PDB file of C-alpha atoms in Angstrom:
ATOM      1  CA  MET A   1     105.278 108.665  80.352  1.00 89.00           C
ATOM      2  CA  GLN A   2     105.081 107.404  76.838  1.00 92.00           C
ATOM      3  CA  PRO A   3     101.143 105.776  76.170  1.00 93.00           C
ATOM      4  CA  LEU A   4     101.277 101.935  77.055  1.00 93.00           C
ATOM      5  CA  THR A   5      99.126  98.852  75.609  1.00 92.00           C
ATOM      6  CA  GLU A   6      98.096  96.766  77.977  1.00 92.00           C
ATOM      7  CA  ASP A   7     100.452  93.735  76.316  1.00 93.00           C
ATOM      8  CA  GLU A   8     103.208  96.094  77.289  1.00 95.00           C
ATOM      9  CA  ILE A   9     102.513  96.702  80.535  1.00 94.00           C
ATOM     10  CA  ARG A  10     101.839  93.053  81.372  1.00 93.00           C
ATOM     11  CA  THR A  11     105.255  92.148  79.558  1.00 94.00           C
ATOM     12  CA  SER A  12     107.017  95.286  81.585  1.00 96.00           C
ATOM     13  CA  LEU A  13     106.597  93.160  85.072  1.00 96.00           C
ATOM     14  CA  MET A  14     109.971  91.733  84.813  1.00 96.00           C
ATOM     15  CA  ASN A  15     109.533  89.792  88.122  1.00 95.00           C
ATOM     16  CA  SER A  16     106.405  88.551  87.302  1.00 92.00           C
ATOM     17  CA  THR A  17     105.207  84.324  87.227  1.00 89.00           C
ATOM     18  CA  ALA A  18     103.735  83.549  84.203  1.00 89.00           C
ATOM     19  CA  GLU A  19     100.433  83.532  85.074  1.00 89.00           C
ATOM     20  CA  GLU A  20     101.387  86.467  86.428  1.00 87.00           C
ATOM     21  CA  GLU A  21     101.337  87.961  84.072  1.00 88.00           C
ATOM     22  CA  ARG A  22      98.863  86.722  81.852  1.00 88.00           C
ATOM     23  CA  THR A  23      95.781  87.786  84.820  1.00 89.00           C
ATOM     24  CA  VAL A  24      96.681  90.784  85.372  1.00 91.00           C
ATOM     25  CA  ALA A  25      93.821  93.214  86.141  1.00 90.00           C
ATOM     26  CA  LEU A  26      95.277  96.552  84.912  1.00 89.00           C
ATOM     27  CA  PRO A  27      93.478 100.089  86.312  1.00 87.00           C
ATOM     28  CA  VAL A  28      89.774 100.136  86.339  1.00 81.00           C
ATOM     29  CA  ASP A  29      91.110 103.888  84.254  1.00 84.00           C
ATOM     30  CA  TYR A  30      93.448 103.006  82.080  1.00 84.00           C
ATOM     31  CA  LEU A  31      92.250 103.540  79.337  1.00 86.00           C
ATOM     32  CA  LEU A  32      91.794 107.378  81.094  1.00 89.00           C
ATOM     33  CA  THR A  33      95.168 107.964  82.341  1.00 90.00           C
ATOM     34  CA  ASP A  34      96.554 111.185  81.647  1.00 91.00           C
ATOM     35  CA  TRP A  35     100.453 109.726  80.390  1.00 91.00           C
ATOM     36  CA  GLU A  36     102.472 113.014  79.840  1.00 90.00           C
ATOM     37  CA  ARG A  37     101.608 113.830  83.880  1.00 90.00           C
ATOM     38  CA  ILE A  38     102.952 110.773  85.291  1.00 91.00           C
ATOM     39  CA  ASP A  39     106.044 109.282  85.940  1.00 90.00           C
ATOM     40  CA  PHE A  40     104.438 105.930  86.876  1.00 94.00           C
ATOM     41  CA  LEU A  41     101.613 103.775  85.915  1.00 95.00           C
ATOM     42  CA  GLY A  42     100.831 102.124  89.956  1.00 95.00           C
ATOM     43  CA  TRP A  43      97.185 100.223  90.901  1.00 95.00           C
ATOM     44  CA  ARG A  44      96.643  97.482  93.510  1.00 94.00           C
ATOM     45  CA  ASP A  45      93.779  94.329  92.307  1.00 92.00           C
ATOM     46  CA  PRO A  46      90.712  94.262  93.111  1.00 88.00           C
ATOM     47  CA  LYS A  47      91.210  90.631  92.415  1.00 87.00           C
ATOM     48  CA  ALA A  48      94.297  90.402  94.955  1.00 88.00           C
ATOM     49  CA  PRO A  49      94.332  93.389  97.124  1.00 87.00           C
ATOM     50  CA  ARG A  50      98.056  92.706  98.502  1.00 93.00           C
ATOM     51  CA  ARG A  51      98.857  92.465  94.738  1.00 94.00           C
ATOM     52  CA  GLY A  52     100.310  95.984  92.548  1.00 96.00           C
ATOM     53  CA  TYR A  53     102.811  96.929  90.709  1.00 96.00           C
ATOM     54  CA  ILE A  54     103.863  99.577  89.279  1.00 97.00           C
ATOM     55  CA  VAL A  55     105.129 100.170  85.674  1.00 96.00           C
ATOM     56  CA  THR A  56     107.057 103.912  84.644  1.00 96.00           C
ATOM     57  CA  GLU A  57     109.790 104.106  81.552  1.00 94.00           C
ATOM     58  CA  VAL A  58     113.646 103.421  81.614  1.00 93.00           C
ATOM     59  CA  ASP A  59     115.899 104.159  78.703  1.00 91.00           C
ATOM     60  CA  GLY A  60     112.922 105.005  76.985  1.00 91.00           C
ATOM     61  CA  GLU A  61     110.804 101.645  77.815  1.00 95.00           C
ATOM     62  CA  PRO A  62     108.808 100.286  80.060  1.00 96.00           C
ATOM     63  CA  VAL A  63     109.961  98.640  83.594  1.00 97.00           C
ATOM     64  CA  GLY A  64     107.445  97.074  86.083  1.00 96.00           C
ATOM     65  CA  VAL A  65     107.215  95.288  89.002  1.00 97.00           C
ATOM     66  CA  VAL A  66     104.759  93.714  91.022  1.00 96.00           C
ATOM     67  CA  LEU A  67     104.431  94.557  94.426  1.00 97.00           C
ATOM     68  CA  ARG A  68     102.793  92.125  97.384  1.00 96.00           C
ATOM     69  CA  ALA A  69     101.433  94.492 100.043  1.00 96.00           C
ATOM     70  CA  ALA A  70     102.410  93.648 104.084  1.00 93.00           C
ATOM     71  CA  GLU A  71      99.196  91.492 105.311  1.00 89.00           C
ATOM     72  CA  THR A  72      99.297  94.077 108.637  1.00 82.00           C
ATOM     73  CA  PRO A  73      99.075  97.633 108.516  1.00 75.00           C
ATOM     74  CA  MET A  74     100.888 100.291 110.375  1.00 79.00           C
ATOM     75  CA  PRO A  75      99.152 102.022 112.653  1.00 78.00           C
ATOM     76  CA  HIS A  76      96.672 104.950 112.319  1.00 76.00           C
ATOM     77  CA  ASN A  77      97.504 106.798 114.824  1.00 83.00           C
ATOM     78  CA  ARG A  78     101.183 107.520 113.467  1.00 89.00           C
ATOM     79  CA  SER A  79     102.501 109.092 110.364  1.00 91.00           C
ATOM     80  CA  ALA A  80     105.077 106.885 107.436  1.00 93.00           C
ATOM     81  CA  TYR A  81     106.614 108.422 104.826  1.00 93.00           C
ATOM     82  CA  CYS A  82     107.056 107.235 101.689  1.00 95.00           C
ATOM     83  CA  SER A  83     109.902 105.767 100.479  1.00 96.00           C
ATOM     84  CA  LEU A  84     108.768 107.070  96.620  1.00 96.00           C
ATOM     85  CA  CYS A  85     107.543 110.619  96.812  1.00 95.00           C
ATOM     86  CA  HIS A  86     108.765 111.837 100.056  1.00 93.00           C
ATOM     87  CA  THR A  87     104.723 111.725 100.935  1.00 91.00           C
ATOM     88  CA  LEU A  88     104.712 112.165 105.009  1.00 91.00           C
ATOM     89  CA  GLN A  89     100.798 110.732 106.034  1.00 89.00           C
ATOM     90  CA  PRO A  90      98.755 108.745 107.981  1.00 89.00           C
ATOM     91  CA  ALA A  91     100.941 105.552 108.704  1.00 90.00           C
ATOM     92  CA  ASP A  92      97.555 103.072 107.269  1.00 89.00           C
ATOM     93  CA  GLN A  93      97.575 104.903 104.343  1.00 93.00           C
ATOM     94  CA  VAL A  94     100.998 103.603 103.684  1.00 95.00           C
ATOM     95  CA  SER A  95     102.724 100.134 103.223  1.00 95.00           C
ATOM     96  CA  LEU A  96     105.606  97.485 102.734  1.00 96.00           C
ATOM     97  CA  PHE A  97     105.067  96.493  99.608  1.00 97.00           C
ATOM     98  CA  THR A  98     107.703  93.995  98.148  1.00 97.00           C
ATOM     99  CA  ALA A  99     109.081  92.524  95.479  1.00 97.00           C
ATOM    100  CA  ARG A 100     110.311  89.581  94.546  1.00 96.00           C
ATOM    101  CA  ARG A 101     113.882  89.447  93.198  1.00 96.00           C
ATOM    102  CA  VAL A 102     114.488  88.135  89.610  1.00 95.00           C
ATOM    103  CA  GLY A 103     116.274  85.201  88.101  1.00 90.00           C
ATOM    104  CA  GLU A 104     118.145  83.340  90.385  1.00 90.00           C
ATOM    105  CA  ALA A 105     117.572  85.901  93.923  1.00 91.00           C
ATOM    106  CA  GLY A 106     113.604  86.088  92.914  1.00 90.00           C
ATOM    107  CA  GLU A 107     113.760  82.009  92.944  1.00 89.00           C
ATOM    108  CA  ARG A 108     115.626  81.696  95.880  1.00 91.00           C
ATOM    109  CA  GLY A 109     113.330  83.853  97.442  1.00 91.00           C
ATOM    110  CA  ASP A 110     115.510  86.877  97.637  1.00 94.00           C
ATOM    111  CA  SER A 111     113.162  90.516  97.684  1.00 96.00           C
ATOM    112  CA  VAL A 112     113.150  93.894  98.072  1.00 96.00           C
ATOM    113  CA  GLY A 113     110.831  95.972 100.494  1.00 96.00           C
ATOM    114  CA  GLN A 114     110.214 100.063 100.665  1.00 96.00           C
ATOM    115  CA  TYR A 115     107.684 102.118 102.146  1.00 96.00           C
ATOM    116  CA  ILE A 116     104.878 102.754  99.184  1.00 97.00           C
ATOM    117  CA  CYS A 117     101.818 105.231  99.144  1.00 96.00           C
ATOM    118  CA  SER A 118      99.445 102.217 100.017  1.00 95.00           C
ATOM    119  CA  ASP A 119      97.111 103.891  96.781  1.00 94.00           C
ATOM    120  CA  LEU A 120     100.829 103.940  95.268  1.00 95.00           C
ATOM    121  CA  SER A 121      99.170 107.988  93.700  1.00 93.00           C
ATOM    122  CA  CYS A 122     102.965 109.334  94.287  1.00 95.00           C
ATOM    123  CA  PRO A 123     102.409 110.201  91.277  1.00 94.00           C
ATOM    124  CA  GLU A 124      99.407 112.608  91.587  1.00 92.00           C
ATOM    125  CA  ASN A 125     101.067 113.627  95.289  1.00 92.00           C
ATOM    126  CA  VAL A 126     104.573 114.612  94.077  1.00 92.00           C
ATOM    127  CA  ARG A 127     102.123 117.349  92.409  1.00 89.00           C
ATOM    128  CA  LEU A 128      99.888 118.677  94.536  1.00 83.00           C
ATOM    129  CA  GLY A 129     100.062 122.623  95.330  1.00 58.00           C
ATOM    130  CA  ALA A 130     100.892 122.349  99.291  1.00 50.00           C
ATOM    131  CA  PRO A 131     104.582 119.660  99.751  1.00 49.00           C
ATOM    132  CA  LEU A 132     102.590 117.142 102.676  1.00 48.00           C
ATOM    133  CA  ALA A 133     106.605 116.247 103.319  1.00 48.00           C
ATOM    134  CA  PRO A 134     108.722 118.134 105.335  1.00 52.00           C
ATOM    135  CA  LEU A 135     111.305 120.546 102.867  1.00 50.00           C
ATOM    136  CA  GLU A 136     114.312 119.006 101.340  1.00 53.00           C
ATOM    137  CA  VAL A 137     114.602 121.338  98.344  1.00 49.00           C
ATOM    138  CA  PRO A 138     114.242 125.407  97.925  1.00 50.00           C
ATOM    139  CA  ALA A 139     110.006 125.772  97.603  1.00 52.00           C
ATOM    140  CA  VAL A 140     111.098 127.493  94.407  1.00 49.00           C
ATOM    141  CA  GLY A 141     111.331 124.972  91.721  1.00 66.00           C
ATOM    142  CA  HIS A 142     109.698 122.553  94.893  1.00 80.00           C
ATOM    143  CA  THR A 143     107.011 120.615  92.547  1.00 85.00           C
ATOM    144  CA  ASP A 144     109.273 120.088  89.828  1.00 87.00           C
ATOM    145  CA  ALA A 145     112.035 118.455  92.482  1.00 89.00           C
ATOM    146  CA  ARG A 146     109.332 116.386  94.051  1.00 91.00           C
ATOM    147  CA  ILE A 147     108.692 115.066  89.919  1.00 92.00           C
ATOM    148  CA  SER A 148     111.944 114.845  89.622  1.00 93.00           C
ATOM    149  CA  GLY A 149     112.398 113.078  92.739  1.00 94.00           C
ATOM    150  CA  LEU A 150     110.132 110.481  92.839  1.00 95.00           C
ATOM    151  CA  ALA A 151     111.014 109.710  88.974  1.00 95.00           C
ATOM    152  CA  GLU A 152     114.707 108.902  90.123  1.00 96.00           C
ATOM    153  CA  ARG A 153     113.410 106.529  93.237  1.00 96.00           C
ATOM    154  CA  THR A 154     111.382 104.637  91.541  1.00 96.00           C
ATOM    155  CA  ARG A 155     114.309 104.000  88.599  1.00 96.00           C
ATOM    156  CA  ARG A 156     116.483 103.270  91.712  1.00 96.00           C
ATOM    157  CA  PHE A 157     113.919 101.259  92.956  1.00 96.00           C
ATOM    158  CA  LEU A 158     112.666  99.128  89.851  1.00 96.00           C
ATOM    159  CA  SER A 159     116.997  98.578  89.270  1.00 95.00           C
ATOM    160  CA  SER A 160     117.151  97.173  92.852  1.00 95.00           C
ATOM    161  CA  VAL A 161     114.781  94.154  92.437  1.00 96.00           C
ATOM    162  CA  ARG A 162     117.394  93.432  89.192  1.00 92.00           C
ATOM    163  CA  GLU A 163     120.194  92.934  90.729  1.00 83.00           C
ATOM    164  CA  GLY A 164     119.107  90.539  92.776  1.00 60.00           C
TER     165      GLY A 164
END
């Protein structure tokens, strides 16, 4: 990803209200972001713990969404699979996130949901040396395939929010 300014991040949130856009709390370590090693900037809002954000590039432009995590966490004694990074981990480390759709659909209350890593650390997870999910591709180039898969699934998720 290309480095983004605070204003670019705020205005990229396609499903935000004016109030949400104005009050977005950027990640604490935002200024230390290694932009070349992430496929999306994802973080939870420390002021509103159930709120999260994902911002990525689509056709060279920043596009982001406001997410809301489910109130009830999944049980810790099970496993869960992140829809974006395809990482298998304890279920309490994966949350159902919903994003209000853009436009009239969102105004009617329509939303789209995905099971995503609770801390939105998918870009880090796909770069781990050993895969945490069942192999879907040959071991050679596995990390590259996980990275490109994450980028594609993230763009599709954001597209589904826009297509309301």
